[in-house]
CSV table of C-alpha atoms in Angstrom, one decimal:
chain,number,residue,atom,x,y,z
Z,330,UNK,CA,12.9,56.5,-41.8
Z,331,UNK,CA,11.1,54.9,-44.7
Z,332,UNK,CA,9.7,51.4,-44.2
Z,333,UNK,CA,8.6,48.8,-46.6
Z,334,UNK,CA,5.5,46.6,-46.6
Z,335,UNK,CA,5.7,43.0,-47.8
Z,336,UNK,CA,4.3,42.5,-51.3
Z,337,UNK,CA,1.1,40.6,-51.6
Z,338,UNK,CA,0.4,38.1,-54.3
Z,339,UNK,CA,-1.6,40.7,-56.3
Z,340,UNK,CA,-0.5,44.2,-55.0
Z,341,UNK,CA,2.6,46.4,-54.8
Z,342,UNK,CA,4.0,47.6,-51.5
Z,343,UNK,CA,2.7,50.7,-49.8
Z,344,UNK,CA,5.4,53.2,-48.7
Z,345,UNK,CA,4.6,54.3,-45.1
Z,346,UNK,CA,5.7,57.4,-43.3
Z,347,UNK,CA,9.3,58.0,-42.2
Z,348,UNK,CA,9.8,59.7,-38.9
Z,349,UNK,CA,12.8,62.0,-38.4
Z,350,UNK,CA,13.5,63.7,-35.0
Z,351,UNK,CA,15.4,67.0,-35.1
Z,352,UNK,CA,17.0,67.8,-31.8
Z,353,UNK,CA,17.2,71.5,-32.5
Z,354,UNK,CA,13.4,71.8,-32.9
Z,355,UNK,CA,10.5,70.9,-30.8
Z,356,UNK,CA,8.4,69.7,-33.7
Z,357,UNK,CA,8.3,66.4,-35.4
Z,358,UNK,CA,8.8,66.4,-39.1
Z,359,UNK,CA,7.0,63.7,-41.1
Z,360,UNK,CA,8.3,62.8,-44.5
Z,361,UNK,CA,6.0,60.9,-46.8
Z,362,UNK,CA,8.1,59.4,-49.5
Z,363,UNK,CA,6.7,59.0,-53.0
Z,364,UNK,CA,5.9,55.5,-54.2
Z,365,UNK,CA,3.7,53.5,-56.6
Z,366,UNK,CA,0.2,52.7,-55.3
Z,367,UNK,CA,-1.8,49.9,-56.9
Z,368,UNK,CA,-5.2,48.7,-55.8
Z,369,UNK,CA,-4.9,45.4,-53.9
Z,370,UNK,CA,-7.3,42.6,-54.5
Z,371,UNK,CA,-8.0,39.4,-52.6
Z,372,UNK,CA,-5.0,37.3,-51.9
Z,373,UNK,CA,-4.7,34.2,-54.0
Z,374,UNK,CA,-4.3,30.9,-52.3
Z,375,UNK,CA,-1.2,30.1,-54.2
Z,376,UNK,CA,0.7,30.8,-57.5
Z,377,UNK,CA,-0.7,29.5,-60.8
Z,378,UNK,CA,0.8,26.3,-62.1
Z,379,UNK,CA,4.1,27.2,-63.7
Z,380,UNK,CA,4.7,30.4,-61.6
Z,381,UNK,CA,6.1,28.8,-58.5
Z,382,UNK,CA,9.6,30.1,-59.0
Z,383,UNK,CA,8.2,33.7,-59.5
Z,384,UNK,CA,6.2,33.4,-56.3
Z,385,UNK,CA,9.3,32.1,-54.6
Z,386,UNK,CA,11.3,35.1,-55.7
Z,387,UNK,CA,8.6,37.4,-54.4
Z,388,UNK,CA,8.5,35.5,-51.1
Z,389,UNK,CA,12.2,35.9,-50.8
Z,390,UNK,CA,12.0,39.7,-51.2
Z,391,UNK,CA,9.2,39.9,-48.7
Z,392,UNK,CA,11.4,38.1,-46.2
Z,393,UNK,CA,14.0,40.7,-46.7
Z,394,UNK,CA,11.4,43.5,-46.4
Z,395,UNK,CA,10.3,42.0,-43.1
Z,396,UNK,CA,13.9,41.9,-41.8
Z,397,UNK,CA,14.4,45.5,-42.9
Z,398,UNK,CA,11.2,46.7,-41.2
Z,399,UNK,CA,12.1,44.9,-38.0
Z,400,UNK,CA,15.3,47.1,-37.7
Z,401,UNK,CA,15.2,50.3,-35.6
Z,402,UNK,CA,14.0,53.0,-38.0
Z,403,UNK,CA,13.7,56.2,-36.0
Z,404,UNK,CA,16.8,58.3,-36.5
Z,405,UNK,CA,18.1,61.6,-35.0
Z,406,UNK,CA,19.5,63.9,-37.6
Z,407,UNK,CA,21.9,65.3,-38.5
Z,408,UNK,CA,23.8,63.1,-36.0
Z,409,UNK,CA,22.4,59.9,-37.5
Z,410,UNK,CA,22.0,61.1,-41.1
Z,411,UNK,CA,24.3,58.5,-42.6
Z,412,UNK,CA,22.3,55.7,-40.9
Z,413,UNK,CA,19.0,57.2,-41.9
Z,414,UNK,CA,20.2,57.5,-45.5
Z,415,UNK,CA,21.4,53.9,-45.6
Z,416,UNK,CA,18.1,52.7,-44.2
Z,417,UNK,CA,16.1,54.6,-46.8
Z,418,UNK,CA,18.4,53.5,-49.6
Z,419,UNK,CA,17.9,49.9,-48.7
Z,420,UNK,CA,14.1,50.5,-48.5
Z,421,UNK,CA,14.1,52.0,-52.0
Z,422,UNK,CA,16.2,49.1,-53.3
Z,423,UNK,CA,13.9,46.5,-51.7
Z,424,UNK,CA,10.8,48.3,-53.0
Z,425,UNK,CA,12.2,48.3,-56.5
Z,426,UNK,CA,13.0,44.6,-56.3
Z,427,UNK,CA,9.6,43.8,-54.8
Z,428,UNK,CA,7.8,45.7,-57.5
Z,429,UNK,CA,9.8,43.8,-60.2
Z,430,UNK,CA,9.1,40.4,-58.5
Z,431,UNK,CA,5.4,41.2,-58.3
Z,432,UNK,CA,5.4,42.3,-62.0
Z,433,UNK,CA,7.1,39.0,-62.9
Z,434,UNK,CA,4.5,37.0,-61.0
Z,435,UNK,CA,1.7,38.9,-62.6
Z,436,UNK,CA,3.1,38.5,-66.1
Z,437,UNK,CA,3.8,34.8,-65.6
Z,438,UNK,CA,0.2,34.3,-64.5
Z,439,UNK,CA,-1.1,36.2,-67.5
Z,440,UNK,CA,1.1,34.1,-69.9
Z,441,UNK,CA,0.0,30.8,-68.2
Z,442,UNK,CA,-3.6,31.8,-68.5
Z,443,UNK,CA,-3.3,32.4,-72.2
Z,444,UNK,CA,-1.6,29.1,-72.7
Z,445,UNK,CA,-4.4,27.3,-70.7
Z,446,UNK,CA,-7.0,29.0,-73.0
Z,447,UNK,CA,-9.7,28.5,-70.4
Z,448,UNK,CA,-8.7,24.9,-70.0
Z,449,UNK,CA,-6.2,22.9,-68.0
Z,450,UNK,CA,-2.5,22.9,-68.7
Z,451,UNK,CA,-0.6,19.6,-68.9
Z,452,UNK,CA,1.5,18.9,-65.8
Z,453,UNK,CA,4.7,17.1,-66.7
Z,454,UNK,CA,6.0,14.5,-64.3
Z,455,UNK,CA,9.3,15.0,-62.5
Z,456,UNK,CA,10.6,12.1,-64.5
Z,457,UNK,CA,9.7,13.9,-67.8
Z,458,UNK,CA,11.2,17.1,-66.6
Z,459,UNK,CA,14.4,15.3,-65.7
Z,460,UNK,CA,14.6,13.7,-69.1
Z,461,UNK,CA,14.0,17.0,-70.9
Z,462,UNK,CA,16.8,18.6,-68.8
Z,463,UNK,CA,19.1,15.7,-69.5
Z,464,UNK,CA,18.4,16.0,-73.2
Z,465,UNK,CA,19.0,19.8,-73.0
Z,466,UNK,CA,22.3,19.2,-71.2
Z,467,UNK,CA,23.4,17.3,-74.3
Z,468,UNK,CA,23.1,20.3,-76.5
Z,469,UNK,CA,26.5,21.9,-77.5
Z,470,UNK,CA,27.4,24.9,-75.2
Z,471,UNK,CA,25.7,28.0,-76.4
Z,472,UNK,CA,23.7,26.1,-79.0
Z,473,UNK,CA,21.2,28.2,-81.0
Z,474,UNK,CA,18.8,26.5,-83.5
Z,475,UNK,CA,19.6,27.2,-87.1
Z,476,UNK,CA,17.0,28.7,-89.5
Z,477,UNK,CA,14.2,26.2,-90.0
Z,478,UNK,CA,14.9,24.0,-93.0
Z,479,UNK,CA,12.5,23.8,-95.9
Z,480,UNK,CA,9.7,21.3,-95.6
Z,481,UNK,CA,10.6,17.9,-96.9
Z,482,UNK,CA,8.7,16.0,-99.6
Z,483,UNK,CA,6.1,14.9,-97.0
Z,484,UNK,CA,5.6,18.4,-95.8
Z,485,UNK,CA,7.4,17.9,-92.5
Z,486,UNK,CA,10.2,19.9,-91.0
Z,487,UNK,CA,13.3,17.9,-90.0
Z,488,UNK,CA,14.6,18.5,-86.5
Z,489,UNK,CA,18.3,19.3,-86.4
Z,490,UNK,CA,20.3,16.4,-84.9
Z,491,UNK,CA,21.4,18.2,-81.8
Z,492,UNK,CA,17.8,18.9,-80.9
Z,493,UNK,CA,16.3,15.5,-81.6
Z,494,UNK,CA,16.7,14.1,-78.0
Z,495,UNK,CA,14.9,17.2,-76.6
Z,496,UNK,CA,12.2,16.9,-79.3
Z,497,UNK,CA,11.6,13.2,-78.4
Z,498,UNK,CA,11.1,14.1,-74.7
Z,499,UNK,CA,8.6,16.9,-75.5
Z,500,UNK,CA,6.2,14.8,-77.5
Z,501,UNK,CA,3.0,14.1,-75.6
Z,502,UNK,CA,1.7,10.7,-76.4
Z,503,UNK,CA,-1.7,11.0,-74.6
Z,504,UNK,CA,-4.2,9.6,-74.0
Z,505,UNK,CA,-5.9,13.0,-73.9
Z,506,UNK,CA,-9.0,13.5,-71.8
Z,507,UNK,CA,-12.3,13.3,-73.7
Z,508,UNK,CA,-13.6,16.4,-72.1
Z,509,UNK,CA,-10.9,18.7,-73.5
Z,510,UNK,CA,-12.2,22.0,-74.9
Z,511,UNK,CA,-9.8,23.0,-77.6
Z,512,UNK,CA,-10.1,26.2,-79.7
Z,513,UNK,CA,-13.6,26.5,-78.2
Z,514,UNK,CA,-14.6,23.1,-79.5
Z,515,UNK,CA,-15.6,20.0,-77.6
Z,516,UNK,CA,-14.4,16.6,-78.9
Z,517,UNK,CA,-16.4,15.7,-82.0
Z,518,UNK,CA,-18.7,12.7,-81.9
Z,519,UNK,CA,-19.4,10.0,-84.5
Z,520,UNK,CA,-21.3,11.5,-87.4
Z,521,UNK,CA,-20.2,15.1,-86.6
Z,522,UNK,CA,-19.5,16.9,-89.9
Z,523,UNK,CA,-15.8,17.0,-90.7
Z,524,UNK,CA,-14.8,20.5,-92.0
Z,525,UNK,CA,-11.7,19.0,-93.5
Z,526,UNK,CA,-13.8,16.9,-95.8
Z,527,UNK,CA,-16.6,19.2,-96.9
Z,528,UNK,CA,-18.8,18.2,-94.0
Z,529,UNK,CA,-18.6,14.4,-94.5
Z,530,UNK,CA,-19.5,12.6,-91.3
Z,531,UNK,CA,-16.7,11.6,-89.0
Z,532,UNK,CA,-16.6,7.8,-88.8
Z,533,UNK,CA,-16.1,5.7,-85.7
Z,534,UNK,CA,-12.8,4.0,-84.9
Z,535,UNK,CA,-12.2,0.7,-86.6
Z,536,UNK,CA,-11.5,-0.9,-83.3
Z,537,UNK,CA,-14.6,0.7,-81.7
Z,538,UNK,CA,-17.2,2.2,-84.0
Z,539,UNK,CA,-18.9,3.9,-81.1
Z,540,UNK,CA,-15.9,6.1,-80.5
Z,541,UNK,CA,-15.2,8.9,-83.1
Z,542,UNK,CA,-12.0,8.7,-85.2
Z,543,UNK,CA,-10.6,12.0,-84.0
Z,544,UNK,CA,-7.3,12.9,-82.4
Z,545,UNK,CA,-5.7,15.9,-80.6
Z,546,UNK,CA,-3.5,17.7,-83.0
Z,547,UNK,CA,-0.6,20.2,-82.3
Z,548,UNK,CA,-1.4,23.3,-84.3
Z,549,UNK,CA,2.2,24.3,-84.4
Z,550,UNK,CA,4.0,21.0,-84.6
Z,551,UNK,CA,6.7,20.5,-81.9
Z,552,UNK,CA,9.2,20.0,-84.7
Z,553,UNK,CA,8.6,23.6,-85.7
Z,554,UNK,CA,8.6,24.9,-82.1
Z,555,UNK,CA,12.1,23.6,-81.8
Z,556,UNK,CA,13.2,26.5,-84.1
Z,557,UNK,CA,11.1,29.2,-82.5
Z,558,UNK,CA,13.5,31.8,-81.0
Z,559,UNK,CA,13.8,31.5,-77.2
Z,560,UNK,CA,12.0,28.1,-77.0
Z,561,UNK,CA,15.1,26.2,-76.0
Z,562,UNK,CA,16.0,28.8,-73.4
Z,563,UNK,CA,12.8,28.0,-71.4
Z,564,UNK,CA,13.0,25.8,-68.4
Z,565,UNK,CA,12.0,22.2,-69.2
Z,566,UNK,CA,8.6,22.4,-67.6
Z,567,UNK,CA,7.8,25.5,-69.7
Z,568,UNK,CA,8.9,23.9,-72.9
Z,569,UNK,CA,6.6,21.0,-72.2
Z,570,UNK,CA,3.7,23.2,-71.2
Z,571,UNK,CA,4.1,25.5,-74.2
Z,572,UNK,CA,4.3,22.7,-76.7
Z,573,UNK,CA,1.3,20.7,-75.3
Z,574,UNK,CA,-0.9,23.6,-74.0
Z,575,UNK,CA,-4.5,24.0,-75.0
Z,576,UNK,CA,-3.5,27.1,-76.9
Z,577,UNK,CA,-1.5,24.9,-79.3
Z,578,UNK,CA,-4.0,22.0,-79.6
Z,579,UNK,CA,-7.1,21.3,-81.6
Z,580,UNK,CA,-9.4,18.4,-82.3
Z,581,UNK,CA,-9.0,17.0,-85.9
Z,582,UNK,CA,-10.5,14.0,-87.6
Z,583,UNK,CA,-8.0,11.1,-87.9
Z,584,UNK,CA,-8.2,11.6,-91.6
Z,585,UNK,CA,-7.2,15.3,-91.5
Z,586,UNK,CA,-4.5,14.6,-88.9
Z,587,UNK,CA,-3.0,11.9,-91.1
Z,588,UNK,CA,-3.0,14.0,-94.2
Z,589,UNK,CA,-1.5,16.9,-92.2
Z,590,UNK,CA,1.4,14.5,-91.3
Z,591,UNK,CA,2.1,16.5,-88.1
Z,592,UNK,CA,3.4,19.4,-90.1
Z,593,UNK,CA,1.7,19.9,-93.5
Z,594,UNK,CA,-1.6,21.8,-93.6
Z,595,UNK,CA,-1.1,22.7,-97.2
Z,596,UNK,CA,-0.7,19.1,-98.3
Z,597,UNK,CA,-4.1,17.9,-97.3
Z,598,UNK,CA,-5.3,16.3,-100.5
Z,599,UNK,CA,-9.0,16.6,-101.0
Z,600,UNK,CA,-9.7,18.8,-98.0
Z,601,UNK,CA,-12.1,21.7,-98.2
Z,602,UNK,CA,-9.9,24.6,-99.6
Z,603,UNK,CA,-11.6,27.1,-97.2
Z,604,UNK,CA,-10.8,24.9,-94.2
Z,605,UNK,CA,-7.2,24.5,-95.4
Z,606,UNK,CA,-6.8,28.3,-95.6
Z,607,UNK,CA,-8.3,28.7,-92.1
Z,608,UNK,CA,-5.8,26.1,-90.8
Z,609,UNK,CA,-2.9,27.9,-92.4
Z,610,UNK,CA,-4.0,31.1,-90.7
Z,611,UNK,CA,-4.6,29.4,-87.4
Z,612,UNK,CA,-1.1,27.9,-87.5
Z,613,UNK,CA,0.5,31.3,-88.3
Z,614,UNK,CA,-1.5,33.1,-85.7
Z,615,UNK,CA,-0.7,30.4,-83.1
Z,616,UNK,CA,3.0,30.5,-83.8
Z,617,UNK,CA,3.0,34.3,-83.4
Z,618,UNK,CA,1.1,34.0,-80.1
Z,619,UNK,CA,3.4,31.3,-78.8
Z,620,UNK,CA,6.4,33.4,-79.7
Z,621,UNK,CA,5.0,36.3,-77.7
Z,622,UNK,CA,4.3,34.1,-74.7
Z,623,UNK,CA,7.7,32.5,-74.8
Z,624,UNK,CA,9.2,36.0,-74.8
Z,625,UNK,CA,7.0,37.0,-71.9
Z,626,UNK,CA,7.8,33.9,-69.8
Z,627,UNK,CA,11.5,34.4,-70.3
Z,628,UNK,CA,11.3,37.9,-68.9
Z,629,UNK,CA,9.7,36.7,-65.7
Z,630,UNK,CA,12.3,34.1,-64.7
Z,631,UNK,CA,14.3,34.8,-61.6
Z,632,UNK,CA,18.0,35.3,-62.2
Z,633,UNK,CA,18.8,31.8,-60.9
Z,634,UNK,CA,16.8,30.2,-63.6
């Protein structure tokens, strides 16, 4: 009867012919079952960073498909109708699971690519992942973040006490590579006009005037991310990657970053008003994008996650 074909890294299974012998007739009847057909591209050498569990789920289904296809699959009906029906039912179930596993892998890869923003994602160490998981384990059972509190007098958002250990472990201290391209911009050099200060030149660092006084800034501060719906439900490595992904980073002058105070675009004192408005829009757009990507990643997780 119906056989499956293992799912590739990029394609869906083809449904092949099922062969039924009827003793009362001298003809063979071939039944071609309907199925989804998707063009198959070149097989990837491995899953994208962050999609290993989705690839593992797909590999597991493929192993079940291989087992299924190795079973005898030519049946004589009506004598073996029940066995034929059971074989085809399992094939349909495996094809459905395989299609879902392939879709999860594809959607994970798409979300990861958007987070990377044509750059390289941070790769948390196992020690960092373990510490994030330990901090998450300290959250009250069923904990859900409250509504974000109003910004404080310095413009920042306070992290609710239960989330503070997780927040501490998510913060990336650097050093960041000098060759990062963030929001399409390379690291500014000494003398580069600073849009936050009406084009005034970016100075060198006090400790080394040859190096520009610029920093990597989180567009949506991690303190705010803690309140984004679904963020705490992500696996530890996803939380770290989302928070510190190129999609959520930009180069800022040390002056602008200091005035922003990690959370307060609108409080930059003598900054160019046009730049301030652009930053507010960038923060709002990035928050919406990260929310969409968080939701997308959550839907791709295997049940065991």
